[in-house]
PDB file of C-alpha atoms and ligand atoms in Angstrom:
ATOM      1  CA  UNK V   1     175.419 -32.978 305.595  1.00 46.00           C
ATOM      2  CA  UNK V   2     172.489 -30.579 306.217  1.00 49.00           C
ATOM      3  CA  UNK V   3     173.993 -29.751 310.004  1.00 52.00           C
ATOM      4  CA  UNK V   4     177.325 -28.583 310.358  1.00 55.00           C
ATOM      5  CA  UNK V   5     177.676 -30.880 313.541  1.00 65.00           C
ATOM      6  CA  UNK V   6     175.750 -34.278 314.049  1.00 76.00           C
ATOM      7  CA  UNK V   7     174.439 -34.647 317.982  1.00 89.00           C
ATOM      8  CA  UNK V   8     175.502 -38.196 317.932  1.00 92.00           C
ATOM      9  CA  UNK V   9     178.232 -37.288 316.128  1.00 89.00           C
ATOM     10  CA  UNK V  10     180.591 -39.131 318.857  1.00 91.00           C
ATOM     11  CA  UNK V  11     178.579 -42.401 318.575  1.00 93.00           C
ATOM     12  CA  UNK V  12     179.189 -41.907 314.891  1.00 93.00           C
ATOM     13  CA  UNK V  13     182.859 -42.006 315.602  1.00 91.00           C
ATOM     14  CA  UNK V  14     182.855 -45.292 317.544  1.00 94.00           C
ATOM     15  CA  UNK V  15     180.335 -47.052 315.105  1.00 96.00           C
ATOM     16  CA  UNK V  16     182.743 -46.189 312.712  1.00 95.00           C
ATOM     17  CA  UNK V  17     185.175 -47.643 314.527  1.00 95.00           C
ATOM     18  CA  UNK V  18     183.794 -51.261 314.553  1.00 96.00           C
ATOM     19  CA  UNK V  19     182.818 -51.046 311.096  1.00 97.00           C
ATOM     20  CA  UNK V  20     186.451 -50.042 309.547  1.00 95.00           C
ATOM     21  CA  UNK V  21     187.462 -53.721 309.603  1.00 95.00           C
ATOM     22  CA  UNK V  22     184.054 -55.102 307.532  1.00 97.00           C
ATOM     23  CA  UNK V  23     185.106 -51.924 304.971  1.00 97.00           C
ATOM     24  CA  UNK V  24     181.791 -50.002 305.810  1.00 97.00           C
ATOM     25  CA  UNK V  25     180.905 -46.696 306.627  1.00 95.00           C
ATOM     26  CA  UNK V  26     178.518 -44.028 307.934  1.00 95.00           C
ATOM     27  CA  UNK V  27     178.624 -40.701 307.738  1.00 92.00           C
ATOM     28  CA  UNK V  28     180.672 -38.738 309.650  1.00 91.00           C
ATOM     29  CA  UNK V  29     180.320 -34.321 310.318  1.00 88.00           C
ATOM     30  CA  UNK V  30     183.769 -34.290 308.543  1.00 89.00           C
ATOM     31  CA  UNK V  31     182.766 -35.882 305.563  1.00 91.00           C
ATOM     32  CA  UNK V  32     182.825 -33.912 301.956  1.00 90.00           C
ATOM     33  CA  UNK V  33     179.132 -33.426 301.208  1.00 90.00           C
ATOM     34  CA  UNK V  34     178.377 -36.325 298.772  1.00 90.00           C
ATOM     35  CA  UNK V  35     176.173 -33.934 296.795  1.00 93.00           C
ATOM     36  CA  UNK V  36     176.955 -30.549 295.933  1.00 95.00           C
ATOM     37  CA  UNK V  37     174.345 -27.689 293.976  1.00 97.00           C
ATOM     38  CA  UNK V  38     176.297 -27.508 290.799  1.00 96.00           C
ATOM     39  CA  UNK V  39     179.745 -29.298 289.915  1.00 92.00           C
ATOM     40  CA  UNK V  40     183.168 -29.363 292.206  1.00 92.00           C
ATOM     41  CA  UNK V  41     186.029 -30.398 290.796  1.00 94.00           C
ATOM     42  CA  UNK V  42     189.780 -29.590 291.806  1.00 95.00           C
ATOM     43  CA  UNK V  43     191.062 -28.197 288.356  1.00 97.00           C
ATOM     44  CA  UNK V  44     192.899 -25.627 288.485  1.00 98.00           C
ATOM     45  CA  UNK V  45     193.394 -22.388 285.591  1.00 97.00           C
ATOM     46  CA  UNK V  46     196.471 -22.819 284.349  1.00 98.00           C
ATOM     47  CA  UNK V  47     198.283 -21.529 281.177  1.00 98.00           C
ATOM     48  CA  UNK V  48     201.160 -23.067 279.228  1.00 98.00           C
ATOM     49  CA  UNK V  49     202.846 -20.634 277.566  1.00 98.00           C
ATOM     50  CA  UNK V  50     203.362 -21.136 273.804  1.00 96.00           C
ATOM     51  CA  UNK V  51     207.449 -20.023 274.071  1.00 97.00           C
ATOM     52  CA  UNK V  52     207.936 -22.747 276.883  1.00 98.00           C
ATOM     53  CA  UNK V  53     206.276 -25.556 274.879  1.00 98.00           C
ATOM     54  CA  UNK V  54     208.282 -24.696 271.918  1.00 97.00           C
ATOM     55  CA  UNK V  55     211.561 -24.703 274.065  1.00 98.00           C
ATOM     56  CA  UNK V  56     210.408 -28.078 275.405  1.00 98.00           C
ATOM     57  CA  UNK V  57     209.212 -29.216 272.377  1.00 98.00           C
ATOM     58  CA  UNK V  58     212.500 -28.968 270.965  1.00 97.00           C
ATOM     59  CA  UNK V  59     214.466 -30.679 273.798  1.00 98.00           C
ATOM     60  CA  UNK V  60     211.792 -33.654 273.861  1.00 97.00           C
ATOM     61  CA  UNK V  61     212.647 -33.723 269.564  1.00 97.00           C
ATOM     62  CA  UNK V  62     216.477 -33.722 270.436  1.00 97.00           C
ATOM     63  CA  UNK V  63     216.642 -36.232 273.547  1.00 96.00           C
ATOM     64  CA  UNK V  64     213.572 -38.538 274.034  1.00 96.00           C
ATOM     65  CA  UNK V  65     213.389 -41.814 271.668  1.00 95.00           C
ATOM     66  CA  UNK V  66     209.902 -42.469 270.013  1.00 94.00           C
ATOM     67  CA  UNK V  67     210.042 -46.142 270.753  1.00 89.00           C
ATOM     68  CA  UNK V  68     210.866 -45.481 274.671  1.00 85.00           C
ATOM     69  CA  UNK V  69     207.735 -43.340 274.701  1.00 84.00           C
ATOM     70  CA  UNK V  70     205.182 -46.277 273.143  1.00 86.00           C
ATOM     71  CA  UNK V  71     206.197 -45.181 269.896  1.00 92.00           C
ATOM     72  CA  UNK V  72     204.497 -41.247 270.620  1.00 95.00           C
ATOM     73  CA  UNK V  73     206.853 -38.605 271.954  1.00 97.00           C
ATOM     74  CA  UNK V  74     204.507 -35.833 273.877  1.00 97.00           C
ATOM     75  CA  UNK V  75     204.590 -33.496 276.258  1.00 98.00           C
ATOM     76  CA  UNK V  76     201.528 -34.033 278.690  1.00 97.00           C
ATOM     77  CA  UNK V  77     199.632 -31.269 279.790  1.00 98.00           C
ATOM     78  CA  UNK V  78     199.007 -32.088 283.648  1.00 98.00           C
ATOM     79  CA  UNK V  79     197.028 -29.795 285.265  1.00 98.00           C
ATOM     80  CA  UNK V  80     198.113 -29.370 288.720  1.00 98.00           C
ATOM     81  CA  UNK V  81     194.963 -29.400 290.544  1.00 98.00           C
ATOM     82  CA  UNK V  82     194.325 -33.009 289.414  1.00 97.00           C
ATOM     83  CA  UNK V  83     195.753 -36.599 290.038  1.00 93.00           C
ATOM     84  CA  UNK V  84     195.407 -37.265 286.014  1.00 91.00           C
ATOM     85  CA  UNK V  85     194.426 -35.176 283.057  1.00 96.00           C
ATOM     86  CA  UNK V  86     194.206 -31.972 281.904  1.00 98.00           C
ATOM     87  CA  UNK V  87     190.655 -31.977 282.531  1.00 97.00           C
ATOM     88  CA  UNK V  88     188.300 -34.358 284.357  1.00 96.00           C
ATOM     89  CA  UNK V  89     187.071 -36.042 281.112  1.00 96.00           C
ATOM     90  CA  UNK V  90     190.802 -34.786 278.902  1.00 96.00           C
ATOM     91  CA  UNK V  91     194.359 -35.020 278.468  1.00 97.00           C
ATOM     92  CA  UNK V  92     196.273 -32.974 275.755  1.00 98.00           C
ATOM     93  CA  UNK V  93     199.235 -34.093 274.824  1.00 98.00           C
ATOM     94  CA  UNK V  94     201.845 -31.983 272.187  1.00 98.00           C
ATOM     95  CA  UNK V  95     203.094 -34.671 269.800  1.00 98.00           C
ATOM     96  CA  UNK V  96     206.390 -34.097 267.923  1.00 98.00           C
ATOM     97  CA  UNK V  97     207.552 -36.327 265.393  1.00 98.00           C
ATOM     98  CA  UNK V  98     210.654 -36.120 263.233  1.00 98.00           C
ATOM     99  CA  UNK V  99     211.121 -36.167 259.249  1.00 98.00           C
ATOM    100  CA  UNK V 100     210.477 -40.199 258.491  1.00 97.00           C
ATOM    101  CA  UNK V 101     209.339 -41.412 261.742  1.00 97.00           C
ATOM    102  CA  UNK V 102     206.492 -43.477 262.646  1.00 97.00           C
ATOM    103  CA  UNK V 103     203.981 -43.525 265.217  1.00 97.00           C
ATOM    104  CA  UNK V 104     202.905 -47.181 265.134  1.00 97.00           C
ATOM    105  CA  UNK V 105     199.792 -48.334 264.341  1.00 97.00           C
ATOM    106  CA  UNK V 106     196.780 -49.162 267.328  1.00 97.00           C
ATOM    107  CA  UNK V 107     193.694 -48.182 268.542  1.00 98.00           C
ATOM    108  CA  UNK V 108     191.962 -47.432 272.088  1.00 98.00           C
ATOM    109  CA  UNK V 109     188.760 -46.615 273.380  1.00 98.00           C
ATOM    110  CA  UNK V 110     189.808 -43.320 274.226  1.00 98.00           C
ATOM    111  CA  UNK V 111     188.579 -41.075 270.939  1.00 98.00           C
ATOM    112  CA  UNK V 112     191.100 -38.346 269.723  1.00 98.00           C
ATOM    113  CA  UNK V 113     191.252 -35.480 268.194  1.00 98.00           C
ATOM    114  CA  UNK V 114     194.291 -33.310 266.435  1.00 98.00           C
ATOM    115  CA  UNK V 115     194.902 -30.052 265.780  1.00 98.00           C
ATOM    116  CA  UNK V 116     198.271 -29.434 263.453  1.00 98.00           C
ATOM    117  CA  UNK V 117     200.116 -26.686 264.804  1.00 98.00           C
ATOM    118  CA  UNK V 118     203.168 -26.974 262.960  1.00 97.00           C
ATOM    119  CA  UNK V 119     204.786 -28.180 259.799  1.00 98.00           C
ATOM    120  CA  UNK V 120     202.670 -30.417 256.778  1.00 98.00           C
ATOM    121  CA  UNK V 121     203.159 -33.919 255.318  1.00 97.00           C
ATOM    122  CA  UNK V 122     202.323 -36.061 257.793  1.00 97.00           C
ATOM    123  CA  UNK V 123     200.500 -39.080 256.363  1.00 97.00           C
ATOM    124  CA  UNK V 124     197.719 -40.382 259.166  1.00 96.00           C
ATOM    125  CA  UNK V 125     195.637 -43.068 258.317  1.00 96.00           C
ATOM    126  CA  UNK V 126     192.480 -43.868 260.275  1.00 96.00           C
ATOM    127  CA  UNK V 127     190.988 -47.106 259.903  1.00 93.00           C
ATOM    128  CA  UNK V 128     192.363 -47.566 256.467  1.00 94.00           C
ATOM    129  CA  UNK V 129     191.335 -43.937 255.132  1.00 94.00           C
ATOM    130  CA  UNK V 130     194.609 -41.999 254.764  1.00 95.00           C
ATOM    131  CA  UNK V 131     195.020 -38.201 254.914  1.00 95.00           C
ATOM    132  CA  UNK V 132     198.049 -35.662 254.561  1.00 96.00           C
ATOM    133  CA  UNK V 133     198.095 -33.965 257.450  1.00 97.00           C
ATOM    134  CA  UNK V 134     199.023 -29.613 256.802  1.00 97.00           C
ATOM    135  CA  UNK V 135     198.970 -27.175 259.339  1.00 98.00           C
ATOM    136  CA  UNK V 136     195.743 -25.639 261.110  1.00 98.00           C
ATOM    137  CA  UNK V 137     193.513 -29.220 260.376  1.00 97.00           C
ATOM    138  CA  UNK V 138     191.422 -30.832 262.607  1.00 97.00           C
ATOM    139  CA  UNK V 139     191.640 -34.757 262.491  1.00 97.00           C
ATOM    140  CA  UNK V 140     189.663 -37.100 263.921  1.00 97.00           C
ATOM    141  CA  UNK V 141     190.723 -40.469 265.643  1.00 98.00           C
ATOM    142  CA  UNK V 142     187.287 -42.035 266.749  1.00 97.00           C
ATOM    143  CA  UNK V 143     186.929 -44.435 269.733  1.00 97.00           C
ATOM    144  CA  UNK V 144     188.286 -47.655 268.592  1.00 97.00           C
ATOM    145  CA  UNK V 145     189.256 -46.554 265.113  1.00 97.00           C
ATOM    146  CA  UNK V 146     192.864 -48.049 264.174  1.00 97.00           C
ATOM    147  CA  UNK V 147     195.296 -45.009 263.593  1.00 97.00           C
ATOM    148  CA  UNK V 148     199.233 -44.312 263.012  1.00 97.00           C
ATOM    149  CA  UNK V 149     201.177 -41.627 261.653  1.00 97.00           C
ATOM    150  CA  UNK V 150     203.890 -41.227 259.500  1.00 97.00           C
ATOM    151  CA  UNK V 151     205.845 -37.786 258.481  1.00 98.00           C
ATOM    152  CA  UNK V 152     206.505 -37.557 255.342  1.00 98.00           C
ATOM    153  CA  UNK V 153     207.667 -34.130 254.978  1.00 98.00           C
ATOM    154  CA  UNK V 154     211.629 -32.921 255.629  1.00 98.00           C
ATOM    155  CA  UNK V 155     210.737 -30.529 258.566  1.00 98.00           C
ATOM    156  CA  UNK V 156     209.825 -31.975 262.237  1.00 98.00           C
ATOM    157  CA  UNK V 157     205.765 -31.678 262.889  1.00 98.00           C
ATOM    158  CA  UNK V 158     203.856 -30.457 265.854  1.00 98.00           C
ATOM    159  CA  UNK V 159     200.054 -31.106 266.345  1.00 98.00           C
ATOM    160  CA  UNK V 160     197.690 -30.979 269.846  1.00 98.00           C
ATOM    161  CA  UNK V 161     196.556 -34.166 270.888  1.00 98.00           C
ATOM    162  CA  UNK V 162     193.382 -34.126 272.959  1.00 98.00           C
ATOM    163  CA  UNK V 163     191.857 -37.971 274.252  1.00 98.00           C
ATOM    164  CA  UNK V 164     188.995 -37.965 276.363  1.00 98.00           C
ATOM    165  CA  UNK V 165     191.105 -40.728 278.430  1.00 96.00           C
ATOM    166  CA  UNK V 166     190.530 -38.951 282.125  1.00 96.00           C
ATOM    167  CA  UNK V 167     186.687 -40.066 281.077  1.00 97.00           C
ATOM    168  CA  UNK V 168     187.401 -43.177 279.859  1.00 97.00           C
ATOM    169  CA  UNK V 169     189.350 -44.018 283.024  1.00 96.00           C
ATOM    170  CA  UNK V 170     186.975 -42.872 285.268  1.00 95.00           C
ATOM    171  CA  UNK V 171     184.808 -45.235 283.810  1.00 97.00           C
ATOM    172  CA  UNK V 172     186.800 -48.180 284.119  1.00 98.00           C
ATOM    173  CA  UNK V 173     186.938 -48.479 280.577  1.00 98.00           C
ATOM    174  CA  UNK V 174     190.274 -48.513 278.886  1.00 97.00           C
ATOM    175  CA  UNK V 175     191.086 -50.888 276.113  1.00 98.00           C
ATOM    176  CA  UNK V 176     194.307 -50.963 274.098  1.00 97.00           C
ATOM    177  CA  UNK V 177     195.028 -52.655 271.546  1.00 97.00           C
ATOM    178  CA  UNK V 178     198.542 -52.684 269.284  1.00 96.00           C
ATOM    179  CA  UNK V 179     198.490 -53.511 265.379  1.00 96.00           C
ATOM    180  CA  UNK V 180     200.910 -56.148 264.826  1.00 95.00           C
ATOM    181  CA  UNK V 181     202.297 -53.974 261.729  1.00 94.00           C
ATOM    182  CA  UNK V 182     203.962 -50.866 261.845  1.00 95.00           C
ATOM    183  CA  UNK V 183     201.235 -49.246 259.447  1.00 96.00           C
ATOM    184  CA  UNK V 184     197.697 -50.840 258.448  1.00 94.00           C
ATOM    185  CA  UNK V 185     197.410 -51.338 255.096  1.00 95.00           C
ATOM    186  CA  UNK V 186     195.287 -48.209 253.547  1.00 95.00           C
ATOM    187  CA  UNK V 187     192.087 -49.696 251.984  1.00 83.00           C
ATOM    188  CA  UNK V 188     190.182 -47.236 250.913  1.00 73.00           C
ATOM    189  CA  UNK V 189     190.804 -44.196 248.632  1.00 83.00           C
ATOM    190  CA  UNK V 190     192.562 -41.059 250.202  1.00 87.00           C
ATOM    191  CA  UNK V 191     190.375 -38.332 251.870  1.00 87.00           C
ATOM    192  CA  UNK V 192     187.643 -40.468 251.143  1.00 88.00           C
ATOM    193  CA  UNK V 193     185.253 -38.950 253.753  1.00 91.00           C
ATOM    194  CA  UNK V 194     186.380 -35.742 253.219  1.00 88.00           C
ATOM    195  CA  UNK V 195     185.362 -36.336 248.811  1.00 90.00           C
ATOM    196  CA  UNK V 196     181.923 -37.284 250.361  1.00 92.00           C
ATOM    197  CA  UNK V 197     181.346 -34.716 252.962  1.00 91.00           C
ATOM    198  CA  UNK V 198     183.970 -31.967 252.818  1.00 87.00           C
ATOM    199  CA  UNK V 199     181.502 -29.204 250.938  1.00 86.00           C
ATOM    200  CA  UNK V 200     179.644 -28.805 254.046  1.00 84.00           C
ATOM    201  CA  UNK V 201     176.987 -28.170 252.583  1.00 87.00           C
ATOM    202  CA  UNK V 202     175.884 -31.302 250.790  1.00 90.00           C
ATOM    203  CA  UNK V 203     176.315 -34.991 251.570  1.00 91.00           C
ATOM    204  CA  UNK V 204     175.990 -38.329 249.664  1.00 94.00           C
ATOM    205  CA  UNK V 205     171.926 -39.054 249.379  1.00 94.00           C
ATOM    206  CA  UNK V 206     172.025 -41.855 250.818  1.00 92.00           C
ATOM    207  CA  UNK V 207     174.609 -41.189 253.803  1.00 91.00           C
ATOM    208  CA  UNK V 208     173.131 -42.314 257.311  1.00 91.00           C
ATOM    209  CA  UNK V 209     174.973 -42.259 261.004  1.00 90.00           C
ATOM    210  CA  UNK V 210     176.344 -45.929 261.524  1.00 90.00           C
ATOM    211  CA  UNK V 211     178.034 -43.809 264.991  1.00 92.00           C
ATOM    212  CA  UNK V 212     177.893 -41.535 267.406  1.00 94.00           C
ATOM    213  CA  UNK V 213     181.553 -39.586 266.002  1.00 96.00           C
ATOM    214  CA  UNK V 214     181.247 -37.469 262.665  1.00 95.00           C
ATOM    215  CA  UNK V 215     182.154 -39.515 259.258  1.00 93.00           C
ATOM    216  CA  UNK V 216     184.376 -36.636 258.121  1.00 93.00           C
ATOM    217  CA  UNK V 217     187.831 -38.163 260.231  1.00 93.00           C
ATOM    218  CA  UNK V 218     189.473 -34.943 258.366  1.00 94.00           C
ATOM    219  CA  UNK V 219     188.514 -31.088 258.510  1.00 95.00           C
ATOM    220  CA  UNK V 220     190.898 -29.015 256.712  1.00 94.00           C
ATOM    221  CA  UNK V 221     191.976 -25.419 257.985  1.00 96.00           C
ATOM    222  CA  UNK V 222     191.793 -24.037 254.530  1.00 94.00           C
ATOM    223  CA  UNK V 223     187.596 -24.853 254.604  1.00 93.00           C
ATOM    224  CA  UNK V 224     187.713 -23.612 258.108  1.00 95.00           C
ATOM    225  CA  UNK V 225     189.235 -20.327 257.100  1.00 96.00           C
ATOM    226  CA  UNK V 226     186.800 -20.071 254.340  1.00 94.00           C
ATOM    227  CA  UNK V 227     183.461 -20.753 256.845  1.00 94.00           C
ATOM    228  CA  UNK V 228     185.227 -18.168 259.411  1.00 96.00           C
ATOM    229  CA  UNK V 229     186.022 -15.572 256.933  1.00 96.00           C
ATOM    230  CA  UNK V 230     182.471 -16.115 255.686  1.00 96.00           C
ATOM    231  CA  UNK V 231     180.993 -15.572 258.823  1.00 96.00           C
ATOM    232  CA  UNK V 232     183.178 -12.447 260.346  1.00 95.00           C
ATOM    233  CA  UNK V 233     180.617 -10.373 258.108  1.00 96.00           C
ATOM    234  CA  UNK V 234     177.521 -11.266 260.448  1.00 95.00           C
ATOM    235  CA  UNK V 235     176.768  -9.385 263.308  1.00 95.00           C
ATOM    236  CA  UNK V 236     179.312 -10.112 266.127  1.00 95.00           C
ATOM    237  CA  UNK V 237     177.659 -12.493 269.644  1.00 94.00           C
ATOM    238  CA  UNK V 238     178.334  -9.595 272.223  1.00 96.00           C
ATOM    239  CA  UNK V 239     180.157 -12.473 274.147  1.00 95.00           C
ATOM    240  CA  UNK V 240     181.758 -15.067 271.863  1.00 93.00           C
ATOM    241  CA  UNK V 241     182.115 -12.491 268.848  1.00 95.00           C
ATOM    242  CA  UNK V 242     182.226 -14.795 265.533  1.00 94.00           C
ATOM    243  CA  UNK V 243     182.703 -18.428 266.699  1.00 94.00           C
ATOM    244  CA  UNK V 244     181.778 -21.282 264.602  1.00 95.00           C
ATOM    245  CA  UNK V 245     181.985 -25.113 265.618  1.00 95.00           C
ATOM    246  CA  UNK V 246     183.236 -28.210 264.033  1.00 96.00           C
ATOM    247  CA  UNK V 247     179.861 -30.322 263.358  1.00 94.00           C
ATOM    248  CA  UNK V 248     178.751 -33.886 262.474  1.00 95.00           C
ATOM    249  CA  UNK V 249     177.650 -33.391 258.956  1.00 93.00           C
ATOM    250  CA  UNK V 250     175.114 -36.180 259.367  1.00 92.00           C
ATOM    251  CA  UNK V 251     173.236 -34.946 262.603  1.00 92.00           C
ATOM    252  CA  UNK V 252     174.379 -31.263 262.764  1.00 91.00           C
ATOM    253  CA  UNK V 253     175.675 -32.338 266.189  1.00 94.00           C
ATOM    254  CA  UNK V 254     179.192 -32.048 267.849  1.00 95.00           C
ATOM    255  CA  UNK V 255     181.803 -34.120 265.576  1.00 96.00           C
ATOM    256  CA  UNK V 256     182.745 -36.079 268.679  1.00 96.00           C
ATOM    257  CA  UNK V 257     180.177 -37.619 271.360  1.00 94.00           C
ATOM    258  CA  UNK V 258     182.580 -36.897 274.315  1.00 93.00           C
TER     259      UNK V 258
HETATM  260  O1  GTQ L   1     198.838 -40.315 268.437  1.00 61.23           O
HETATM  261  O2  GTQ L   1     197.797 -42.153 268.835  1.00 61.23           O
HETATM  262  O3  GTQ L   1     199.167 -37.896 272.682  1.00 61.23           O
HETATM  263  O4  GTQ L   1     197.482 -42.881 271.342  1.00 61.23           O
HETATM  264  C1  GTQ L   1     198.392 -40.009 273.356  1.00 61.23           C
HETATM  265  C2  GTQ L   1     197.967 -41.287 272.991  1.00 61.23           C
HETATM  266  C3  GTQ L   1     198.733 -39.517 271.039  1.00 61.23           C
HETATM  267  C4  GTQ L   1     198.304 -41.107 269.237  1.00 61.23           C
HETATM  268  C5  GTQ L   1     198.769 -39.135 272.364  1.00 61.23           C
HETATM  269  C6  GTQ L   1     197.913 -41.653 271.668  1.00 61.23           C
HETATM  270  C7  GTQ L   1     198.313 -40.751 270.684  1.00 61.23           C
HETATM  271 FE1  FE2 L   2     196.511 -43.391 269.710  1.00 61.23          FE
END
């Protein structure tokens, strides 16, 4: 509210009043403006240490069950200024999976991403591409896009989840949906959309967007190295110094809509 105190702010009151049992309102002095200049939000900084995720990633590894945990075992980044999420639109999760277990196969609205930040061999298939997971890649899990994981390697392995599912709840819009197998069968040939558009610098001559996420589901760290390496000769940004960003390869736009 423009004034800080309404003259008929006691009428307000009583209006109010009669109105509580029909569920309606007006606005009362001590409301929360309904618009503010630029965004509010009650997120707070916070920082989770890497030593204390590793000590809890290891007790989660040792104690909690995959199947108990709808076949994921995470550690859920809550930040503490919010009722959900890590963000307003994000939750990141840490995932740790053992040598030989499986995270079942489903899909959700909610679009994921993955960053590896430990071990390699983990076999992820989205929507019946499958890629070997190795430490530092980027995978993508699209909205909707059927996904499961299976490690394949002797050592346990660590990777960052991040789902846009604060957004997708704020919007009403979750859907889940379980495969009735504990992998989907792989129909396509491995790293296929990495083989077409991996290079980064040229793409099938015929590819067009049939989405709004990237058609590469995989970007490797050892490309990423490359582009970064590449680029730490150019003049540094006096703020960002030598930042580079993970792109569609179809519209040059970001690799994820949300
Ligand atoms: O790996 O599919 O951290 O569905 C949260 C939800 C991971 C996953 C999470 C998920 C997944
Ligand atoms: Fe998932």
């Amino acid at each position: 509210m423009a004034e800080a105190v309404m003259s008929d702010a006691r009428e307000r009151a009583e209006i109010q009043e009669q109105l509580r049992a029909h569920n309606i309102a007006v606005a009362q002095p001590t409301d929360p403006p309904l618009f503010t200049a630029a965004p509010v939000s009650s997120m707070q900084p916070y920082h989770w240490k890497a030593a204390d995720l590793a000590r809890l990633l290891e007790l989660i590894g040792g104690k909690l069950k995959l199947e108990a945990g709808g076949m994921r075992r995470t550690l859920r980044l809550a930040n503490p200024g919010l009722p959900y999420g890590t963000t307003p639109t994000f939750w990141c999760s840490i995932q740790y999976i053992h040598p030989g277990e499986v995270a079942t196969s489903h899909r959700h609205a909610a679009t994921a991403l993955r960053f590896v930040m430990q071990g390699s061999g983990t076999e992820t298939t989205v929507d019946g591409e499958l890629y070997m997971m190795r430490q530092g890649d980027l995978v993508l899990t699209p909205s909707w896009t059927w996904h499961d994981h299976e490690n394949v390697s002797p050592t346990p392995m660590v990777w960052l989840d991040v789902l846009d599912i604060s957004l997708v709840r704020a919007l009403n819009a979750t859907f889940f949906e379980p495969l009735d197998l504990p992998r989907q069968p792989v129909a396509q040939q491995s790293d296929r959309s990495f083989r077409q558009f991996g290079s980064g610098i040229m793409r099938p001559v015929d590819a067009k967007a049939t989405r709004l996420a990237s058609p590469v589901l995989a970007y490797a760290w050892d490309r990423a190295v490359q582009a970064l390496e590449a680029a730490s000769a150019l003049e540094p940004d006096p703020y960002d110094d030598i930042i580079l960003e993970y792109q569609n390869p179809l519209t040059g736009g970001s690799a994820l809509p949300t």
